[in-house]
Coordinates of C-alpha atoms in Angstrom, one line a residue:
X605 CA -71.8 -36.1 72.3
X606 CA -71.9 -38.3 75.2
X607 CA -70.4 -37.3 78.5
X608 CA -68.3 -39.7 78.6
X609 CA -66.6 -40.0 75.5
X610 CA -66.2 -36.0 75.5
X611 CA -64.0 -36.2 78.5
X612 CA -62.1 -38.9 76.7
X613 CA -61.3 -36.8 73.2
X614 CA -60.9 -33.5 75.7
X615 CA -58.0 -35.6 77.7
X616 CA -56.4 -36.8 74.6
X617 CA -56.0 -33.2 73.1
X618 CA -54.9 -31.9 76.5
X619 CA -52.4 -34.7 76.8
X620 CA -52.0 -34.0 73.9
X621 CA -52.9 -36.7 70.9
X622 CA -54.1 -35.3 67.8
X623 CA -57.5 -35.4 66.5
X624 CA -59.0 -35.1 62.7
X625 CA -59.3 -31.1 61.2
X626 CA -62.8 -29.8 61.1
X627 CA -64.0 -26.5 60.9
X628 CA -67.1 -25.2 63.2
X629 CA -68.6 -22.7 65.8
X630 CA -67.5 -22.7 69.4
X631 CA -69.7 -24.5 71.6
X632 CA -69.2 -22.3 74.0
X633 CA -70.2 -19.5 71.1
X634 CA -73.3 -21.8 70.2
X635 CA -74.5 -22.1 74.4
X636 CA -75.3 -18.7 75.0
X637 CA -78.0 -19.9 77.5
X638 CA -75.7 -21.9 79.1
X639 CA -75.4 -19.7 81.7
X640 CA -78.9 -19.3 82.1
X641 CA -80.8 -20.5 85.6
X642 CA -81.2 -24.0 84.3
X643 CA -78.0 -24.6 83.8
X644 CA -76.8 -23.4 87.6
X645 CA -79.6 -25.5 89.1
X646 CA -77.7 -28.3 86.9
X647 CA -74.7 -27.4 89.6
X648 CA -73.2 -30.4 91.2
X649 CA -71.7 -29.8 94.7
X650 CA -68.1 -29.3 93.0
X651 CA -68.9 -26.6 90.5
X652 CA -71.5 -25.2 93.6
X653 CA -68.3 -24.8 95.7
X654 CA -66.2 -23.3 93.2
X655 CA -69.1 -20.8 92.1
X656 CA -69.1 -20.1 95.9
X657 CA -65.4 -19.7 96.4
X658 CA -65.3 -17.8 92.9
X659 CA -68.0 -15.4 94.3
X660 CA -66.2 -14.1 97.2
X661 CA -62.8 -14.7 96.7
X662 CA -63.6 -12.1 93.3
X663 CA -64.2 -9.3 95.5
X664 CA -60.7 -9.5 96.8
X665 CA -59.6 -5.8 96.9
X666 CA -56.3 -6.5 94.9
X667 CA -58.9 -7.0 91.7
X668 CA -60.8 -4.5 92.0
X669 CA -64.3 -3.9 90.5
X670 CA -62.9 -3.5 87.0
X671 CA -62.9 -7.5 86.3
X672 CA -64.4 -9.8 83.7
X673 CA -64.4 -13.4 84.6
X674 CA -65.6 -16.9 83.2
X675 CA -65.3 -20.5 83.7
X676 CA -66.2 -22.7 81.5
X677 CA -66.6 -26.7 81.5
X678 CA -64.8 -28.2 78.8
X679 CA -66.3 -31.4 78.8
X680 CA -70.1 -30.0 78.4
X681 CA -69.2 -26.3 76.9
X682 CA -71.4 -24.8 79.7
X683 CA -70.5 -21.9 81.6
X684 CA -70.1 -22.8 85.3
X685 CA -69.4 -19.4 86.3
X686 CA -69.4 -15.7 85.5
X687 CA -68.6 -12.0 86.5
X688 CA -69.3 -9.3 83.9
X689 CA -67.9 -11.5 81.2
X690 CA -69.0 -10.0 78.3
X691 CA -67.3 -7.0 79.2
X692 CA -64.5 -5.8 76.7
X693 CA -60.9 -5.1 78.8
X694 CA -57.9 -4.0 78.1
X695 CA -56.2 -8.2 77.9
X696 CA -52.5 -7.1 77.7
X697 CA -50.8 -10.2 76.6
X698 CA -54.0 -12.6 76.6
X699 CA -54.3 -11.0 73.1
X700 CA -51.5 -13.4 72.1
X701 CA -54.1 -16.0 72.3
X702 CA -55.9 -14.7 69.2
X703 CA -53.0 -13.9 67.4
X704 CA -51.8 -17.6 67.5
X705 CA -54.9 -18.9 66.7
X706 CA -55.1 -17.1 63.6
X707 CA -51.4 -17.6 62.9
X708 CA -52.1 -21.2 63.3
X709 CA -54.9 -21.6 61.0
X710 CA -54.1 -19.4 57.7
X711 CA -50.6 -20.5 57.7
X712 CA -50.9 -24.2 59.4
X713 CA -48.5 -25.3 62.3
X714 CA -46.0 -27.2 59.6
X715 CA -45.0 -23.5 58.2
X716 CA -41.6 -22.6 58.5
X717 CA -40.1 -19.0 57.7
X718 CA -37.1 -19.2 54.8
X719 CA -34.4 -16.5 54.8
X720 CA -32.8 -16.5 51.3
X721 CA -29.3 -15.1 50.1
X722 CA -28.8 -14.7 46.7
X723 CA -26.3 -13.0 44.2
X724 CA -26.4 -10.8 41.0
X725 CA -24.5 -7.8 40.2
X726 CA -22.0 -8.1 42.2
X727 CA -24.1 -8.2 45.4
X728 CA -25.1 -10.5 48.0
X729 CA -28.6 -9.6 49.3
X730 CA -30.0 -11.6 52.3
X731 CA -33.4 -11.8 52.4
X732 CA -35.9 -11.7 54.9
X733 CA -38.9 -14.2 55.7
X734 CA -40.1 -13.2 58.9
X735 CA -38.3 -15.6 60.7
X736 CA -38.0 -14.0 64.3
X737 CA -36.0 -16.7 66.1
X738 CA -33.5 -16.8 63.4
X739 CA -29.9 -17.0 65.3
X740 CA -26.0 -15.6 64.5
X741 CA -25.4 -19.6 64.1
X742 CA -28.3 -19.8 61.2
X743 CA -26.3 -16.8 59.6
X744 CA -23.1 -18.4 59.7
X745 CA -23.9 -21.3 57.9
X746 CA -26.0 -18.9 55.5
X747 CA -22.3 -17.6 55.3
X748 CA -20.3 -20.6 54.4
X749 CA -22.8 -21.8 51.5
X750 CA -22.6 -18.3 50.3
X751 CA -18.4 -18.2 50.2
X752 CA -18.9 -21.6 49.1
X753 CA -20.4 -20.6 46.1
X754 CA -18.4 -17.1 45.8
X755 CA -15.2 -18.8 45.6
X756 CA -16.4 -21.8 43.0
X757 CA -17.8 -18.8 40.7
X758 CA -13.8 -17.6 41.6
X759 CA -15.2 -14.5 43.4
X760 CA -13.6 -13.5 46.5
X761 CA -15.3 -9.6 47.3
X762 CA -18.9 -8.9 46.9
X763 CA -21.1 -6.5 48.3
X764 CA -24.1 -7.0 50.8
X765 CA -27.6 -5.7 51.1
X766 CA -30.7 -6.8 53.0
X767 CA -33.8 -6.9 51.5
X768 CA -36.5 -6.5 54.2
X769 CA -39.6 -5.4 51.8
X770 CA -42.0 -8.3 53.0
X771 CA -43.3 -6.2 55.6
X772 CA -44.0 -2.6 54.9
X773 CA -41.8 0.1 56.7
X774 CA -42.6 -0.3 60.8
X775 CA -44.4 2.3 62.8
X776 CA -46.0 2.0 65.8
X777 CA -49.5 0.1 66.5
X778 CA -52.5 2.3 67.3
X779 CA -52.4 2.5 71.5
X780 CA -48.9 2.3 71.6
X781 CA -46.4 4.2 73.7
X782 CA -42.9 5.6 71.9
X783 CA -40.6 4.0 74.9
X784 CA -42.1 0.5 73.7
X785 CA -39.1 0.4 70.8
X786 CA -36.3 1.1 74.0
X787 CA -36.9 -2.2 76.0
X788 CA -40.5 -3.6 75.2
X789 CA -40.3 -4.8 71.3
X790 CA -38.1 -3.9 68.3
X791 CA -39.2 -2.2 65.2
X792 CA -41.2 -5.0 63.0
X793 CA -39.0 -5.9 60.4
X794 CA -38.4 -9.2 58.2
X795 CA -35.5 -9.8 59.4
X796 CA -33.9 -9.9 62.1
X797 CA -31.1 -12.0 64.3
X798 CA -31.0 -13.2 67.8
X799 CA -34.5 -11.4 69.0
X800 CA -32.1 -8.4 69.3
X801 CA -34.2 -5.1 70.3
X802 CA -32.7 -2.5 67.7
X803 CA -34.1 0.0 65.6
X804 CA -33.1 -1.4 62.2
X805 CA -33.0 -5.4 63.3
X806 CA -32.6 -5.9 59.4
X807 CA -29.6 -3.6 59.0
X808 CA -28.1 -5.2 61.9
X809 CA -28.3 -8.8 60.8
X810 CA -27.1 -7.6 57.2
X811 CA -23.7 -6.6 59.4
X812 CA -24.0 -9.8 61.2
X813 CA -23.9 -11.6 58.2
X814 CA -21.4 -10.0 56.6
X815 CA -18.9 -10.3 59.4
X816 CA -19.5 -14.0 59.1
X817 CA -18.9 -14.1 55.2
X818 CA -15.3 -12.0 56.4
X819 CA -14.5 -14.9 58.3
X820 CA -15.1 -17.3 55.9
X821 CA -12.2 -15.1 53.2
X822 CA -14.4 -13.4 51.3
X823 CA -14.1 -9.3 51.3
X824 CA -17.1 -7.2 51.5
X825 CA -17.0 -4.1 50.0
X826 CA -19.0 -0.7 51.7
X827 CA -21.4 -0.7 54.2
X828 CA -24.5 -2.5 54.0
X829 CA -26.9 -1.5 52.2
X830 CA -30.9 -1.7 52.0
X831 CA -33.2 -2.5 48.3
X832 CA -34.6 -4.9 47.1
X833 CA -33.4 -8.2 45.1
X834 CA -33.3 -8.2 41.7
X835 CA -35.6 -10.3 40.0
X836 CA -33.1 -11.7 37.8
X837 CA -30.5 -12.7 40.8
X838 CA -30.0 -16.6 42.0
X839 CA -30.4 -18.3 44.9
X840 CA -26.9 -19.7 46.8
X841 CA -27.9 -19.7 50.3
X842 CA -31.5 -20.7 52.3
X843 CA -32.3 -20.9 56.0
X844 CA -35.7 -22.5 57.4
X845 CA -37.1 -21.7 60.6
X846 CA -38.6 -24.3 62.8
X847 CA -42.0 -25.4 62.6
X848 CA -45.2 -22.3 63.3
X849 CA -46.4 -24.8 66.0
X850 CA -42.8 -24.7 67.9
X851 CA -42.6 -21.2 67.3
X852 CA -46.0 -20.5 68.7
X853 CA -44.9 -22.5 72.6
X854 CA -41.8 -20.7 72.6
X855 CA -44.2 -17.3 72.0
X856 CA -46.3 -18.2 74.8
X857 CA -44.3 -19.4 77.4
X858 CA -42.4 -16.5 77.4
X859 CA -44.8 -14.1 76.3
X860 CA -42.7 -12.8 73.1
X861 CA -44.1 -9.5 72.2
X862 CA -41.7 -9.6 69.1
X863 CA -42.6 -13.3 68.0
X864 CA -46.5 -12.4 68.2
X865 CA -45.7 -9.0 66.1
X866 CA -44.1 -10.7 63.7
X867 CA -46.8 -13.6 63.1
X868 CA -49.5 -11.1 62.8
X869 CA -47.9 -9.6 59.6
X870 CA -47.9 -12.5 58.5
X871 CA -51.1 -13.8 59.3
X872 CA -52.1 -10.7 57.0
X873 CA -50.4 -12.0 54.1
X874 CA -51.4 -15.2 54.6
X875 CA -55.3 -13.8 54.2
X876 CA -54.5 -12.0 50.8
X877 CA -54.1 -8.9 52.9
X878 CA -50.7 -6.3 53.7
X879 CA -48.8 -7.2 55.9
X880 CA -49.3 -4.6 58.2
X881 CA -51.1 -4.0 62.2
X882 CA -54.5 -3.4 60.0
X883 CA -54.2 -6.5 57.7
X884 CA -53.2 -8.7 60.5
X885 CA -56.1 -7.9 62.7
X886 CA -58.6 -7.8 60.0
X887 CA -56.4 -11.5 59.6
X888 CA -57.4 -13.1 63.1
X889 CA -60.9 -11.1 63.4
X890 CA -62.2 -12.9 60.3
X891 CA -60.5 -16.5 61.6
X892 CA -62.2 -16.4 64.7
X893 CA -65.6 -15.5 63.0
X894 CA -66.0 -17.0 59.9
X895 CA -63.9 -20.4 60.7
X896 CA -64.6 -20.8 64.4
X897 CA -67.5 -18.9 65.1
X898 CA -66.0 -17.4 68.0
X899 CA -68.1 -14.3 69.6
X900 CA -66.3 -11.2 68.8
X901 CA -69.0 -8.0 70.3
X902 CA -66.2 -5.9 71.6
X903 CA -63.5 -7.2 70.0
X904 CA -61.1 -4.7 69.2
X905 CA -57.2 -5.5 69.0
X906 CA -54.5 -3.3 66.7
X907 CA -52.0 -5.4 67.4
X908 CA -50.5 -9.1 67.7
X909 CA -48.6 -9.1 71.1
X910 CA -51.5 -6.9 73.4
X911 CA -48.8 -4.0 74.1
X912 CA -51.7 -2.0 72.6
X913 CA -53.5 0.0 75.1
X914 CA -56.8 0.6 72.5
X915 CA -57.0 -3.5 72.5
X916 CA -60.3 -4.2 74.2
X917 CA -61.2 -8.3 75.1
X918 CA -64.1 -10.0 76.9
X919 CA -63.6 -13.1 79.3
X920 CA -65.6 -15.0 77.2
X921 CA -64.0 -14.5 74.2
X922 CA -61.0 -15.8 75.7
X923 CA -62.4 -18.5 76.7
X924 CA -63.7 -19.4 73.6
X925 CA -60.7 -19.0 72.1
X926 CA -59.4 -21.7 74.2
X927 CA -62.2 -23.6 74.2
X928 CA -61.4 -24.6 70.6
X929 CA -58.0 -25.9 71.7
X930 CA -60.1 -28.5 73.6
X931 CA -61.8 -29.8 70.7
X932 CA -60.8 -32.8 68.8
X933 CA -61.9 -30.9 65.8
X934 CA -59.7 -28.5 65.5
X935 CA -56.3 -30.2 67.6
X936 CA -54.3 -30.8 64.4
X937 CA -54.6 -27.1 63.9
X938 CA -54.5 -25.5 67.6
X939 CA -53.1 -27.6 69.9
X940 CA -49.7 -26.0 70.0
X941 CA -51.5 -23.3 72.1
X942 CA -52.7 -25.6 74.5
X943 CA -49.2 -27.5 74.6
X944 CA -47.6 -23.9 74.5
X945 CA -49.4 -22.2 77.6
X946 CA -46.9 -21.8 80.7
X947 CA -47.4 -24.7 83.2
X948 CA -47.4 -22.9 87.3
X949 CA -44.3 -23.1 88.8
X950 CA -42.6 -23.6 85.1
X951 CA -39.4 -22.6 85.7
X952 CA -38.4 -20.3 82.8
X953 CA -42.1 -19.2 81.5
X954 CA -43.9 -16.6 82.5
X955 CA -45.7 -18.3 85.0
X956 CA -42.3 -19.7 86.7
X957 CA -40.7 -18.5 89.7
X958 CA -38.8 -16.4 88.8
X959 CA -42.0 -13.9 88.1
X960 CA -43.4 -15.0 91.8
X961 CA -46.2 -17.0 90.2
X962 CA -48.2 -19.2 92.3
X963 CA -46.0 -19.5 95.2
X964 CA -48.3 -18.0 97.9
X965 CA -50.1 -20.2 100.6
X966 CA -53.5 -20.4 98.8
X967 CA -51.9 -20.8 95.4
X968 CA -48.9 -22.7 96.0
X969 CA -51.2 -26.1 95.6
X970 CA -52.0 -25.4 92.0
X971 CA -48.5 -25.8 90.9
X972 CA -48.0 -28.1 87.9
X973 CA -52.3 -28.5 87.6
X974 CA -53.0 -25.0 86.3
X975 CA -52.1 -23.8 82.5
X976 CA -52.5 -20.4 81.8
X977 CA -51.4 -17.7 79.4
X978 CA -50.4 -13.8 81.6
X979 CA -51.3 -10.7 80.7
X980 CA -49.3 -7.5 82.5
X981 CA -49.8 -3.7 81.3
X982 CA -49.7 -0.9 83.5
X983 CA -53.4 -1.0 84.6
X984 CA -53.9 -4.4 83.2
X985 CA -53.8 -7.7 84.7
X986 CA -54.9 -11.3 82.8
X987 CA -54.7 -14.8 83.6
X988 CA -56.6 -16.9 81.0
X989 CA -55.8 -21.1 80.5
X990 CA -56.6 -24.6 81.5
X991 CA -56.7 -26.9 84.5
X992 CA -59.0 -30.1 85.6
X993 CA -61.0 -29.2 88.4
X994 CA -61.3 -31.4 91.8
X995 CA -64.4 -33.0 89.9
X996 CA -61.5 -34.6 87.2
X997 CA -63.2 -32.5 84.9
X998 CA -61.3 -29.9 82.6
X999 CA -62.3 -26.4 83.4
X1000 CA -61.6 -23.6 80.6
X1001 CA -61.1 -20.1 83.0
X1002 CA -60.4 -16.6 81.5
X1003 CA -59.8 -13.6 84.4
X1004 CA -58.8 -10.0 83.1
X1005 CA -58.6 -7.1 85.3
X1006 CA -58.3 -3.8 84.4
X1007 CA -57.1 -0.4 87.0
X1008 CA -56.5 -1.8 90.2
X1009 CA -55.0 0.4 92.6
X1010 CA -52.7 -2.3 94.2
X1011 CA -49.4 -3.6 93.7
X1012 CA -49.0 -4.9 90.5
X1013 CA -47.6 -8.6 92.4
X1014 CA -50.6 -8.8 95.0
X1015 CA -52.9 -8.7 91.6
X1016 CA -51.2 -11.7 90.3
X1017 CA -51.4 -13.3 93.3
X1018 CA -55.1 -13.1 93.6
X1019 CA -55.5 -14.0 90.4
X1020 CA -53.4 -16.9 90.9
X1021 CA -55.9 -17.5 93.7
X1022 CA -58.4 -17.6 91.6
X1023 CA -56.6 -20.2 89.2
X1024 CA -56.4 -22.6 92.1
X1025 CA -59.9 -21.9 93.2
X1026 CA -61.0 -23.7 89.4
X1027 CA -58.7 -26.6 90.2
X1028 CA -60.2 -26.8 93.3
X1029 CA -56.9 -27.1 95.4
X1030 CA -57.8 -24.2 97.5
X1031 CA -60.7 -25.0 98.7

């Protein structure tokens, strides 16, 4: 493709404009060479300076010598830069990447999550979808269709159940710790209301509900219960979430562990799998291979939101990953991840502020040019995304660090160093 009118499509998806679906390997995946001798005598002084800078300014201390590092050029898929790359780290929440990739494919950005209530025997059971951002307001108006319905059938006391059997029974991934289900995540469950971090989210909006049916006159009898609906009970009530692809930017800017859990359940069931940790993985493993043609040597994750300690990444793969949100082929599909990654200095994201991102003297200048998705595990560091270098060319970057002795905020800020090196800001 010609230089030119690559740099043209690769602005338009990062702007963003969509582009037509097609499936096919990551030129990144397909350039193995590109890092090859050839292709660094191809250097022009830009990418020479920043494959200086990037040289020294990765033996900062704060890093350690437990890094894997790329940049890539988006506009001709060659590697301008590399540091043990195809080494496989522990990417904390840069696994979130893959997660929404696969999401995004198998159950296409226009999917929305339905939360059903319907009636037999007596009983009310609300049923859950997987909808993680559904909200107290959703349930209320879940509420007044139900009474609705209640009192023109002339019933006025029912009982209520919650019918959380889309996903099997929650445990904890494979390199998880125990305290994650105190303040990290909450037990993956169907259903749940307001993100709340409780054991039984699906008991609890079952209460939630039926408070709101009290309001509305009708009497609930006993506590709420948990089975299954009965095939032979009717819908009264329905609740659709928002679209995959806004779900997906609210899960990155913020980093959602709970969102990313729940789309790799069901990212499983969307593959003809369970809708567990293993049929979610074997999900987004077999999406980034067989439709993408991502590289995935070392690829090991058992989990959606990178809580998972046994979760082991390469640079590169994370940069192919993103790669693919740069090409026109695939922007109908992926370029809610682009869209969703946290600008610097985005106030509420995890890259805002608030979280003393980018706000140090040789950082400071990459605020508002630099995308990029965090990672933060005791022992783990990441900063993977996007930003268009001092050449006006769009530079794909992916930096994951793994048991560095220093403060966990000095880590960030050298990684944040390294962001702006790629823009070319700190020069």
């Amino acid at each position: 493709m010609n230089r030119t009118v690559r740099r043209t499509l690769v602005a338009a998806v990062l702007t963003p404009v969509a582009g037509a679906v097609m499936t096919g390997q990551s030129a990144f995946a397909a350039d193995q060479s590109a890092a090859s001798q050839e292709s660094v005598n191809r250097l022009d002084t830009a990418d020479q300076k920043l494959v200086d800078n990037l040289n020294a300014r990765a033996q900062d201390k704060n890093i350690g010598s437990t890094f894997s590092g790329v940049v890539l050029d988006a506009e001709s898929n060659e590697v301008i830069w590399g540091h043990d790359a195809k080494t496989a780290l522990m990417p904390a929440s840069n696994t979130k990447l893959a997660t929404a990739t696969g999401a995004l494919t198998l159950l296409g950005p226009d999917h929305k999550f339905t939360t059903k209530v319907v009636y037999g025997d007596g009983t009310l059971t609300l049923v859950g979808g997987g909808d993680r951002t559904l909200t107290t307001a959703d349930l209320t108006e879940l509420a007044k269709s139900a009474a609705a319905g209640l009192r023109n059938a002339g019933l006025g006391t029912v009982k209520v159940r919650i019918d959380d059997s889309l996903f099997p029974e929650p445990t904890l991934a494979e390199g998880w710790n125990s305290s994650y289900y105190d303040d990290q995540i909450a037990p993956v469950r169907s259903l749940v209301v307001d993100g709340k971090l409780v054991q039984d989210t699906a008991i609890d909006a079952g209460k939630v509900f039926a408070n709101r049916l009290a309001e509305q006159g009708i009497g609930v009898t006993g506590d709420v219960t948990r089975g299954q609906a009965g095939s032979t009970d009717f819908p009264v009530a329905e609740h659709q979430s928002a679209e995959l692809s806004v779900i997906v930017k609210q899960m990155l800017k913020t980093s959602d562990n709970d969102i990313a859990e729940t789309l790799l359940r069901a990212t499983g069931l969307a593959s003809g799998r369970e809708a567990t940790y293993e049929g979610g993985t074997a999900a987004v493993r077999d999406v980034l291979t067989g439709w993408y043609g991502v590289s995935v040597a070392d690829f090991e994750i058992h989990d959606g939101s990178g809580l998972s300690r046994s979760n082991r990444i390469t640079a590169q793969t994370v940069a192919e990953i993103l790669d693919l949100t740069t090409d026109p082929r695939h922007s109908d599909i992926l370029k809610s991840i682009s869209d969703g990654l946290p600008v610097a200095g985005e106030a509420g994201s995890t890259l805002g502020p608030e979280w003393g991102r980018f706000d140090t003297a040789n950082s400071e200048c990459a605020v508002g040019q630099v995308r990029g998705k965090t990672g933060t595990l005791t022992g783990a560091t990441a900063l993977s995304g996007l930003t268009q270098g001092k050449d006006g060319r769009w530079k794909i970057f992916s930096f994951i660090e793994n048991n560095s002795t220093a403060d966990g905020s000095a880590i960030k800020d050298s990684l944040d160093g390294l962001a702006a090196t790629v823009n070319g800001c700190w020069a």
